[in-house]
mmCIF file of N, CA and C in Angstrom:
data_model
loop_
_atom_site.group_PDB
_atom_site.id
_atom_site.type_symbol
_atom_site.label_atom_id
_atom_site.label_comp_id
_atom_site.label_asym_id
_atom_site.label_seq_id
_atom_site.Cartn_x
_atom_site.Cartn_y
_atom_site.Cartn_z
ATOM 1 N N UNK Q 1 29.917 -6.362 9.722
ATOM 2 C CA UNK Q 1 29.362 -5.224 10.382
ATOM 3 C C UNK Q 1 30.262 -4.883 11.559
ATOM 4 N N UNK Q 2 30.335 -3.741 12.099
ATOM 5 C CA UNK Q 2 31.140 -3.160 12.843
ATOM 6 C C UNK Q 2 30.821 -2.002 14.055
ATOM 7 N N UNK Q 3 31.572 -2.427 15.064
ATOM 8 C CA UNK Q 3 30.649 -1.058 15.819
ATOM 9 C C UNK Q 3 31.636 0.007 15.749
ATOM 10 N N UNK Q 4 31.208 1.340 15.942
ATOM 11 C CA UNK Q 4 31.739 2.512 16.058
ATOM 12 C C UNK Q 4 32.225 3.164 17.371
ATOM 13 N N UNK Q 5 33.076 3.072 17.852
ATOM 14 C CA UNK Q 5 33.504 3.621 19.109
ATOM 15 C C UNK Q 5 34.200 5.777 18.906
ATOM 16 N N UNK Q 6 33.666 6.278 19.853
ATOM 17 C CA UNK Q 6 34.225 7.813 19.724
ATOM 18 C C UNK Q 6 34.085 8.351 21.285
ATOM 19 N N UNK Q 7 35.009 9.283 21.559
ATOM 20 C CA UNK Q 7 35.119 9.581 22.581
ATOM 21 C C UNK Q 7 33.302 10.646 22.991
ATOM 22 N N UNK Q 8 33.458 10.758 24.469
ATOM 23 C CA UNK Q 8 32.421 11.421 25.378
ATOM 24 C C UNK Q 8 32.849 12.637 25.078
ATOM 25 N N UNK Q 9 31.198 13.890 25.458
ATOM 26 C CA UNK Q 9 32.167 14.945 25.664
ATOM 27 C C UNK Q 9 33.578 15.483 26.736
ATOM 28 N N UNK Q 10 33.336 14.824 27.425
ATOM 29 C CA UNK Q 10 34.754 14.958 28.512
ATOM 30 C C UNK Q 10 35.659 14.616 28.194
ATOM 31 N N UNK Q 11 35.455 13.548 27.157
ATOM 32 C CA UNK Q 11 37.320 13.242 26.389
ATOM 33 C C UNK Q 11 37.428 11.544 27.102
ATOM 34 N N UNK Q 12 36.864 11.384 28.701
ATOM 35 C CA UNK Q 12 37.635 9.589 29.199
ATOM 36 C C UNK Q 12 36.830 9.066 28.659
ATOM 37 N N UNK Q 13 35.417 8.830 28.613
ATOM 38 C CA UNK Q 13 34.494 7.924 28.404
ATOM 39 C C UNK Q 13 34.612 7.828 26.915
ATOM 40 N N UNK Q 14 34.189 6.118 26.429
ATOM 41 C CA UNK Q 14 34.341 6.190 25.200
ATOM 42 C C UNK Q 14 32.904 5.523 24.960
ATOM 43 N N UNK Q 15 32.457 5.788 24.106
ATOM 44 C CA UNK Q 15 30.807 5.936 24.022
ATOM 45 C C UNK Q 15 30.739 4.816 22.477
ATOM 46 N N UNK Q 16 30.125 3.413 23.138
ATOM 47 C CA UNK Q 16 29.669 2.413 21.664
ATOM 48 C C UNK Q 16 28.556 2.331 21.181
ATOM 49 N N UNK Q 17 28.736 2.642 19.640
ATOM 50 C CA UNK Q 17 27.294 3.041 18.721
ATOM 51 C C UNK Q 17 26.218 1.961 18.548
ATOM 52 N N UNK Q 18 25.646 1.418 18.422
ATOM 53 C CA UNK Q 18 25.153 0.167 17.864
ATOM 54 C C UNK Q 18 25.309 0.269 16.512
ATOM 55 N N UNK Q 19 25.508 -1.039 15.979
ATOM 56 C CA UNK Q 19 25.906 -1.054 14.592
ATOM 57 C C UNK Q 19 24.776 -0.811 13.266
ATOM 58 N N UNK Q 20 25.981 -0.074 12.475
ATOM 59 C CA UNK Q 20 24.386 0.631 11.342
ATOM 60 C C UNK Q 20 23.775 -0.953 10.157
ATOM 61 N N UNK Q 21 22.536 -0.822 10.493
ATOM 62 C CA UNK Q 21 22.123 -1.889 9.922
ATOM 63 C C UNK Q 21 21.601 -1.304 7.925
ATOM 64 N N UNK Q 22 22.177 -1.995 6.935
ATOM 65 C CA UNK Q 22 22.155 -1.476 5.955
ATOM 66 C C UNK Q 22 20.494 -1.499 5.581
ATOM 67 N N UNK Q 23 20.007 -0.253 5.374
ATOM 68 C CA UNK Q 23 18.775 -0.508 4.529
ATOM 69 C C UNK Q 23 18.280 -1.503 3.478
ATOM 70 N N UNK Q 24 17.389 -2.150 3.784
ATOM 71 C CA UNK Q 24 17.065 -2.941 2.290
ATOM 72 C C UNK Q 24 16.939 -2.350 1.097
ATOM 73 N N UNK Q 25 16.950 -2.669 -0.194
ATOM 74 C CA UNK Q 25 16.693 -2.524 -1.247
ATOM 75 C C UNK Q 25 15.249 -2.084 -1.370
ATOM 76 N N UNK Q 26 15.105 -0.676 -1.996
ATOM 77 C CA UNK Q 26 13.864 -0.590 -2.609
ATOM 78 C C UNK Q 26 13.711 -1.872 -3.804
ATOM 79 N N UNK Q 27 11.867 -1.745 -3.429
ATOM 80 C CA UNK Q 27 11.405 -2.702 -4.493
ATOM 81 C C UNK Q 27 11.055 -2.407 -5.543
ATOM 82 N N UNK Q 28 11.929 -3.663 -6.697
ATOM 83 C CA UNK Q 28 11.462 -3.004 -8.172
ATOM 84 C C UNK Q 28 10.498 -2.901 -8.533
ATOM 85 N N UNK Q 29 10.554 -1.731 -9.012
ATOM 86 C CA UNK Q 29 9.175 -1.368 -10.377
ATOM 87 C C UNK Q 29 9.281 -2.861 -11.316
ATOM 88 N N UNK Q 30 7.666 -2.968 -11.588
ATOM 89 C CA UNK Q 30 7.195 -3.728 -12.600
ATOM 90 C C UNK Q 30 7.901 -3.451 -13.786
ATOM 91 N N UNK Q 31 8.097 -4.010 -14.380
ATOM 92 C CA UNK Q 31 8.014 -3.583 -16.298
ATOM 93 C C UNK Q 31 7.291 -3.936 -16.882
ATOM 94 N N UNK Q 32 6.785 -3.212 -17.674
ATOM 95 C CA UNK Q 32 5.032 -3.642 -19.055
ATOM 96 C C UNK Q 32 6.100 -5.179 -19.385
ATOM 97 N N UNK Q 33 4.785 -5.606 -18.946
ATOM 98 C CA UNK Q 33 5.221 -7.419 -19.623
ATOM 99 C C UNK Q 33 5.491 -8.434 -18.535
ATOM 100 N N UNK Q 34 6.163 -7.620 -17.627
ATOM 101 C CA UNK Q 34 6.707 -8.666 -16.678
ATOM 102 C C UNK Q 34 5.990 -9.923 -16.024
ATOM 103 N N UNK Q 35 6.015 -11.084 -15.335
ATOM 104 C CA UNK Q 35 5.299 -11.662 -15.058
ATOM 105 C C UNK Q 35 5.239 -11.344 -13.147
ATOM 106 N N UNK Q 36 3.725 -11.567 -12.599
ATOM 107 C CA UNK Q 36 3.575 -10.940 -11.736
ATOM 108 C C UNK Q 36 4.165 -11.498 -11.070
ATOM 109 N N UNK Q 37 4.586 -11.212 -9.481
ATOM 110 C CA UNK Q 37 5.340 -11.536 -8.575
ATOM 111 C C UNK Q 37 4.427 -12.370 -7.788
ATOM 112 N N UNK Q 38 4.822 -13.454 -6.521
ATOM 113 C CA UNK Q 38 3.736 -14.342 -5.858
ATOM 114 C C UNK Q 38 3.882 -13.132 -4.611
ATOM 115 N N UNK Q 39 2.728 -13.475 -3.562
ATOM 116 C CA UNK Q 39 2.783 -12.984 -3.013
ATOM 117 C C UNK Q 39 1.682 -11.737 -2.452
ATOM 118 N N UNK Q 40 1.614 -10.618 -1.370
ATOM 119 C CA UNK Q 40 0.460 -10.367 -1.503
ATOM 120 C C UNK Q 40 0.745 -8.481 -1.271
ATOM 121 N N UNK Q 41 0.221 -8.228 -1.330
ATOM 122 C CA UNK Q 41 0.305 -6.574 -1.184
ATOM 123 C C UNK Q 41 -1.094 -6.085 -0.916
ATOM 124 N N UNK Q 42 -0.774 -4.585 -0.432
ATOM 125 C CA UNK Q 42 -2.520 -3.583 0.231
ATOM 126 C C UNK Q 42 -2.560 -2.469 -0.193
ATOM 127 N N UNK Q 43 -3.802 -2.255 -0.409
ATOM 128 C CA UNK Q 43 -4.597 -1.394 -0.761
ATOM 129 C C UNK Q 43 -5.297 -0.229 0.318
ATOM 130 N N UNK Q 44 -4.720 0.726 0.197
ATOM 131 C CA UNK Q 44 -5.744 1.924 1.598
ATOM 132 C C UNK Q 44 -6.575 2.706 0.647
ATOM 133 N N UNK Q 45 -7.855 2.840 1.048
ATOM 134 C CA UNK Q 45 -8.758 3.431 0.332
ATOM 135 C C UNK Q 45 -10.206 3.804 1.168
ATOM 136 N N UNK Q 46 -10.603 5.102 0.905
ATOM 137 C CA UNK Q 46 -12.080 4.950 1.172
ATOM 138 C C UNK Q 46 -12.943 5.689 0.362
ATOM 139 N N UNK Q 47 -14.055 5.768 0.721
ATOM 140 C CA UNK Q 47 -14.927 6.374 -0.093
ATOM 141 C C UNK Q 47 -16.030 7.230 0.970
ATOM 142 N N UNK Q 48 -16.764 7.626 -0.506
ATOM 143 C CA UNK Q 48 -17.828 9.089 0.308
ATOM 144 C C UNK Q 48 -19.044 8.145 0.657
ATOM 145 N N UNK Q 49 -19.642 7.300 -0.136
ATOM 146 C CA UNK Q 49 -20.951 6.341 -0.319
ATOM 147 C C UNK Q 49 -21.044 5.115 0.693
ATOM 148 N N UNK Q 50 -21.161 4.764 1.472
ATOM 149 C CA UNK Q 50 -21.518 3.598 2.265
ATOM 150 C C UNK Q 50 -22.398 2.551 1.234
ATOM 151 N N UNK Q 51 -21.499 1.624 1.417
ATOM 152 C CA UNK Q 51 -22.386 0.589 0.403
ATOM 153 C C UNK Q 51 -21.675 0.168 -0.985
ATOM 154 N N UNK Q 52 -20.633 1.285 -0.932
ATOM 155 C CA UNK Q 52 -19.888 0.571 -2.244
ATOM 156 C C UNK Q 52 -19.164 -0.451 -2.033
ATOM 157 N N UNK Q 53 -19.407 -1.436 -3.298
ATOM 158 C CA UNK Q 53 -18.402 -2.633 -3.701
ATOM 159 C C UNK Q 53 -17.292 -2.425 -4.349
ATOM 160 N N UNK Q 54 -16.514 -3.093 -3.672
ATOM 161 C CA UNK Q 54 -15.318 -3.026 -3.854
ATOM 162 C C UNK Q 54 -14.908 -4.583 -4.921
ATOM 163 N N UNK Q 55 -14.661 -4.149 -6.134
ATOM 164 C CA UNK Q 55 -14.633 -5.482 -6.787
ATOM 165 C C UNK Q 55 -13.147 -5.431 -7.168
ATOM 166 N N UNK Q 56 -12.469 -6.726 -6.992
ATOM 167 C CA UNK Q 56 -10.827 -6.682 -7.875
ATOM 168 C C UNK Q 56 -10.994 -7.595 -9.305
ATOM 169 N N UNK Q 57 -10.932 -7.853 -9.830
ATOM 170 C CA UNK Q 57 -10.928 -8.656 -11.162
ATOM 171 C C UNK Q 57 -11.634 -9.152 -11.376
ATOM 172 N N UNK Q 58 -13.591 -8.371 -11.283
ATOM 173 C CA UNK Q 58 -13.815 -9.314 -11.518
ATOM 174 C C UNK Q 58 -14.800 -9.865 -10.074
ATOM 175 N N UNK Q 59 -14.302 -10.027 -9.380
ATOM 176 C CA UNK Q 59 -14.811 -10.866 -7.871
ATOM 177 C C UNK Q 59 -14.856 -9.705 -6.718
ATOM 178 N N UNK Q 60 -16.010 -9.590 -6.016
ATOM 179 C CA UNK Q 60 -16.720 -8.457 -5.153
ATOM 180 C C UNK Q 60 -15.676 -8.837 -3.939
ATOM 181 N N UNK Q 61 -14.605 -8.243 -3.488
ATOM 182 C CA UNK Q 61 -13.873 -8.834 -2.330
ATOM 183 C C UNK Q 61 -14.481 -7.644 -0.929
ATOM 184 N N UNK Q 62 -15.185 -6.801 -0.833
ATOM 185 C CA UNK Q 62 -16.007 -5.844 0.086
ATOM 186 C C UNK Q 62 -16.788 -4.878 -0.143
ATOM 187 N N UNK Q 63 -17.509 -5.136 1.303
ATOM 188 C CA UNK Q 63 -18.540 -3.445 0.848
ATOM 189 C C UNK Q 63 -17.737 -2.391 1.675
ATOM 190 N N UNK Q 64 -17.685 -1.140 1.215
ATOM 191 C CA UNK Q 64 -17.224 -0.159 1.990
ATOM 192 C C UNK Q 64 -18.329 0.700 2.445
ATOM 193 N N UNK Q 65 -17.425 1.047 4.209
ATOM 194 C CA UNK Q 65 -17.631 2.276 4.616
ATOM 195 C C UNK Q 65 -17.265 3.218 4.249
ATOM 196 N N UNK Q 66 -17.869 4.590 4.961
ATOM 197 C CA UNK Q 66 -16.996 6.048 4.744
ATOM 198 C C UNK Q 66 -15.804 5.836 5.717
ATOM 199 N N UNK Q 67 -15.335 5.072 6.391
ATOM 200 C CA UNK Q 67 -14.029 5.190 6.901
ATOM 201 C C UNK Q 67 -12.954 4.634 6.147
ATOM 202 N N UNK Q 68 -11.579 4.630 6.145
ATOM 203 C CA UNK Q 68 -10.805 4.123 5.349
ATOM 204 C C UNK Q 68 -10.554 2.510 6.026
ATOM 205 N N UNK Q 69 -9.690 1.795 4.775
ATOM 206 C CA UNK Q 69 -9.760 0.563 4.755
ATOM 207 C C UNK Q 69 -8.785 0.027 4.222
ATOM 208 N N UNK Q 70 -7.925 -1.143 4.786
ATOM 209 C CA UNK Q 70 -7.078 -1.512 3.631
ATOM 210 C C UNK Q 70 -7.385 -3.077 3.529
ATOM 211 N N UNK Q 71 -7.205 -3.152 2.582
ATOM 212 C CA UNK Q 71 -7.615 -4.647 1.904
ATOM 213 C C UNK Q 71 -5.916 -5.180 1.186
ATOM 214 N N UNK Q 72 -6.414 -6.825 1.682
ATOM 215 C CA UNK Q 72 -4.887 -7.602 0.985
ATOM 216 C C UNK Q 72 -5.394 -7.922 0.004
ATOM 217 N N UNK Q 73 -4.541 -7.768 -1.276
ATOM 218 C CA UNK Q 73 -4.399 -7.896 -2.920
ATOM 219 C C UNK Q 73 -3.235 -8.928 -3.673
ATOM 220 N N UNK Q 74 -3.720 -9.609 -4.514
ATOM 221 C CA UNK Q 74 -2.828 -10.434 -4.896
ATOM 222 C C UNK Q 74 -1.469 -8.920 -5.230
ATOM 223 N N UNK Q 75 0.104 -9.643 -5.336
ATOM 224 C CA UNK Q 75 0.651 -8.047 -5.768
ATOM 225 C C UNK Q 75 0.737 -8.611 -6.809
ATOM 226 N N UNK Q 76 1.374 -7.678 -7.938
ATOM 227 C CA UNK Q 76 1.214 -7.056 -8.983
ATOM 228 C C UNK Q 76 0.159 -6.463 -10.196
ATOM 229 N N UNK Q 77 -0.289 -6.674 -10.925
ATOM 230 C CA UNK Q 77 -1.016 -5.861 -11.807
ATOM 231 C C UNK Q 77 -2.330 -6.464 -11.420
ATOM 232 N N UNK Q 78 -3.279 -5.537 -11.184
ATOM 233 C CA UNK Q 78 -4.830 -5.763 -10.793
ATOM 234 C C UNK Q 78 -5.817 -4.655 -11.408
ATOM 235 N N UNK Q 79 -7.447 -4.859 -11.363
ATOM 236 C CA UNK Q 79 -7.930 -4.050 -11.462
ATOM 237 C C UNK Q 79 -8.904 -4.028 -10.390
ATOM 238 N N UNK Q 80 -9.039 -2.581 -9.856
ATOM 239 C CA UNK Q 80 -10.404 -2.541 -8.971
ATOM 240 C C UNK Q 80 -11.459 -1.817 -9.427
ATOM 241 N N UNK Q 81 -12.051 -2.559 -9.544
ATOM 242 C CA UNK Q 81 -13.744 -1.606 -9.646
ATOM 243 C C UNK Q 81 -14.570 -0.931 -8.299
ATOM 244 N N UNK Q 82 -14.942 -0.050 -8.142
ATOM 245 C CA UNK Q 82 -15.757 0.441 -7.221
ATOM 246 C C UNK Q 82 -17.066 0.732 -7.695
ATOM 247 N N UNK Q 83 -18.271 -0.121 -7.073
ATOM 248 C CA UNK Q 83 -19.559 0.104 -8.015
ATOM 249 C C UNK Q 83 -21.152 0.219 -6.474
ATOM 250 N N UNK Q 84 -21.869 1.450 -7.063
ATOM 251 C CA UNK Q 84 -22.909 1.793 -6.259
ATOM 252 C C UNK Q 84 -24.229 1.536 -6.935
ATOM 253 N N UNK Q 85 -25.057 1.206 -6.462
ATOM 254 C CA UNK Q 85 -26.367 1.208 -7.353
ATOM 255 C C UNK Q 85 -26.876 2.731 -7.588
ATOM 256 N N UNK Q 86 -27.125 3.109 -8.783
ATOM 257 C CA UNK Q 86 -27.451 4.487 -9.553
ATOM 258 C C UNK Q 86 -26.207 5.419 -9.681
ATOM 259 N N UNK Q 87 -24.981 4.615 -9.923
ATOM 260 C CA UNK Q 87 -23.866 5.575 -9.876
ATOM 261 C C UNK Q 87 -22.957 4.824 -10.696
ATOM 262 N N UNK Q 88 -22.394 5.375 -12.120
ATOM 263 C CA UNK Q 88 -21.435 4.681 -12.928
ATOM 264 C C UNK Q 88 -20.469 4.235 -11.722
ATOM 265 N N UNK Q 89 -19.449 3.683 -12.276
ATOM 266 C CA UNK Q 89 -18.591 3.020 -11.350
ATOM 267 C C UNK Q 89 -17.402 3.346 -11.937
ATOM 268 N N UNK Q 90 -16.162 3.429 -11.222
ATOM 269 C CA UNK Q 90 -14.841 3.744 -11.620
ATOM 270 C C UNK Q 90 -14.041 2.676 -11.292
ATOM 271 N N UNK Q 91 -13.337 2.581 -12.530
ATOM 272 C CA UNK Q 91 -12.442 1.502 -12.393
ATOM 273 C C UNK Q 91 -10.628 2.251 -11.794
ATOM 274 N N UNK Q 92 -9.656 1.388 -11.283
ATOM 275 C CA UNK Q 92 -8.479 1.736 -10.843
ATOM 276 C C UNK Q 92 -7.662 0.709 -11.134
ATOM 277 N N UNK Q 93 -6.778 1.199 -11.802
ATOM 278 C CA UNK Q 93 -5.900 -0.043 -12.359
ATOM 279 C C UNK Q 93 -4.638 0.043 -11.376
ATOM 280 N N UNK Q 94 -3.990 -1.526 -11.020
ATOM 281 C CA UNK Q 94 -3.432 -1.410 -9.725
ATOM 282 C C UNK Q 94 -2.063 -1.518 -10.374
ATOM 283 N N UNK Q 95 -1.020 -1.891 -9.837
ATOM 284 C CA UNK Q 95 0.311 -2.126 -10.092
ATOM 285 C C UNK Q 95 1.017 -2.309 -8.921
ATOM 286 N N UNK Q 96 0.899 -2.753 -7.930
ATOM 287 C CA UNK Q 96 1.623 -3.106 -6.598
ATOM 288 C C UNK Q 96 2.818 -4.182 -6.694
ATOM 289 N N UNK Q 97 4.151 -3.984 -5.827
ATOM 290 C CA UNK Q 97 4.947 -4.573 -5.798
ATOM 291 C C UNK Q 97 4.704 -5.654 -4.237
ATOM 292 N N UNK Q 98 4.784 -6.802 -4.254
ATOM 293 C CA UNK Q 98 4.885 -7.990 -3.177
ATOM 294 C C UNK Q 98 5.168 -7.172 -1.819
ATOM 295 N N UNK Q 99 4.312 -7.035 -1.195
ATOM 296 C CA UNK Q 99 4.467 -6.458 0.569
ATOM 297 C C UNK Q 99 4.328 -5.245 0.371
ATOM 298 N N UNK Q 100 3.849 -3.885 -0.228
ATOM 299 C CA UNK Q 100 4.026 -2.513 -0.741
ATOM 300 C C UNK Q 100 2.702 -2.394 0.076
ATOM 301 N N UNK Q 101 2.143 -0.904 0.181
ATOM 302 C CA UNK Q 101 0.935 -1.029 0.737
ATOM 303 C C UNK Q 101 0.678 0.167 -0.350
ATOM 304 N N UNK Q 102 -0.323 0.536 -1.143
ATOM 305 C CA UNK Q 102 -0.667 1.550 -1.489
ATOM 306 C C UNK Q 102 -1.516 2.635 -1.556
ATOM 307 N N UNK Q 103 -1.380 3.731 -1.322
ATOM 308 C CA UNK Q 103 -2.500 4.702 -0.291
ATOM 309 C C UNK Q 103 -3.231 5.484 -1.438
ATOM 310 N N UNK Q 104 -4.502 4.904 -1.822
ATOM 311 C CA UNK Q 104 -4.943 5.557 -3.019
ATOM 312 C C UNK Q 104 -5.884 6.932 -2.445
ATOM 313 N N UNK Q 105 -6.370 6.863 -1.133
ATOM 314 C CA UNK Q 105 -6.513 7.767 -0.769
ATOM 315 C C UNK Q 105 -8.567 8.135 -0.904
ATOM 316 N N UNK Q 106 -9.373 8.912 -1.275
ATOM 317 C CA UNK Q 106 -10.912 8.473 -1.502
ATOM 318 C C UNK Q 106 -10.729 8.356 -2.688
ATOM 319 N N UNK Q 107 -11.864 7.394 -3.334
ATOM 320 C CA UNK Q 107 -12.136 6.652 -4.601
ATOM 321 C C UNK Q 107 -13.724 6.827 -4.647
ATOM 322 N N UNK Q 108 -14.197 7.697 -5.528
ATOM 323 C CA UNK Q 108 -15.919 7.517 -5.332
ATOM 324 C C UNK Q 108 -16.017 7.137 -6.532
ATOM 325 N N UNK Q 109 -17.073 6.176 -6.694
ATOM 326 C CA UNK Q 109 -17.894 6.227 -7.724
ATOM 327 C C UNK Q 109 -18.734 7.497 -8.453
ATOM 328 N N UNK Q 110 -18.999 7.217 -9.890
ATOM 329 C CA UNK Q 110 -19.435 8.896 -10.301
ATOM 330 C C UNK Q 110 -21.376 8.779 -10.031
ATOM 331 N N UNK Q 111 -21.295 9.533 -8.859
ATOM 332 C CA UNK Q 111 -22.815 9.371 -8.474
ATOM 333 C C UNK Q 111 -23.460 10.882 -8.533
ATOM 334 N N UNK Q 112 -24.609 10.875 -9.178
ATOM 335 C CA UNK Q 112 -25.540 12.085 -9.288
ATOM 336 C C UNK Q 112 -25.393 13.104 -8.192
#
């Protein structure tokens, strides 16, 4: 790594950059099949209903408010259920990469 030196506008002063630090690597996409990665990744989500469960595979990991929320998720391939009493429930199938956060944004259950 290297620093960058260039003159001032006046021409004497010589003005040092701090050095450019290379971006990391975006993180790979999954591939159908792959085996999941260790590690943990999040979920941002809310809903309209106070009181919904928030289930991942299976296992009730919260109840939600109407405010948003993010929850830690094993990463890679998951499913979430969101379920209300008197309201089918919608499922969301996940796909997160290790440290990713993903902003699903409101999620309601299908309620009357």
């Amino acid at each position: 790594m290297s620093t960058l030196t260039r003159p001032s506008k006046t021409g004497r002063d010589r003005t040092t950059v701090a050095p450019i630090e290379a971006r990391p690597a975006a993180p790979k996409r999954l591939a159908a099949g792959a085996p999941q990665p260790r590690g943990w990744a999040y979920v941002r989500l809310n809903t309209r209903y106070a009181g919904t469960k928030l289930i991942l595979d299976g296992k009730t990991i919260a109840t939600l408010g109407t405010h948003p929320v993010i929850v830690r998720v094993p990463a890679g391939r998951a499913q979430l259920r969101l379920e209300r009493p008197g309201c089918r429930p919608r499922d969301v199938p996940l796909q997160i990469p290790s440290g990713d956060t993903l902003k699903i944004g409101r999620v309601d259950p299908a309620c009357p």
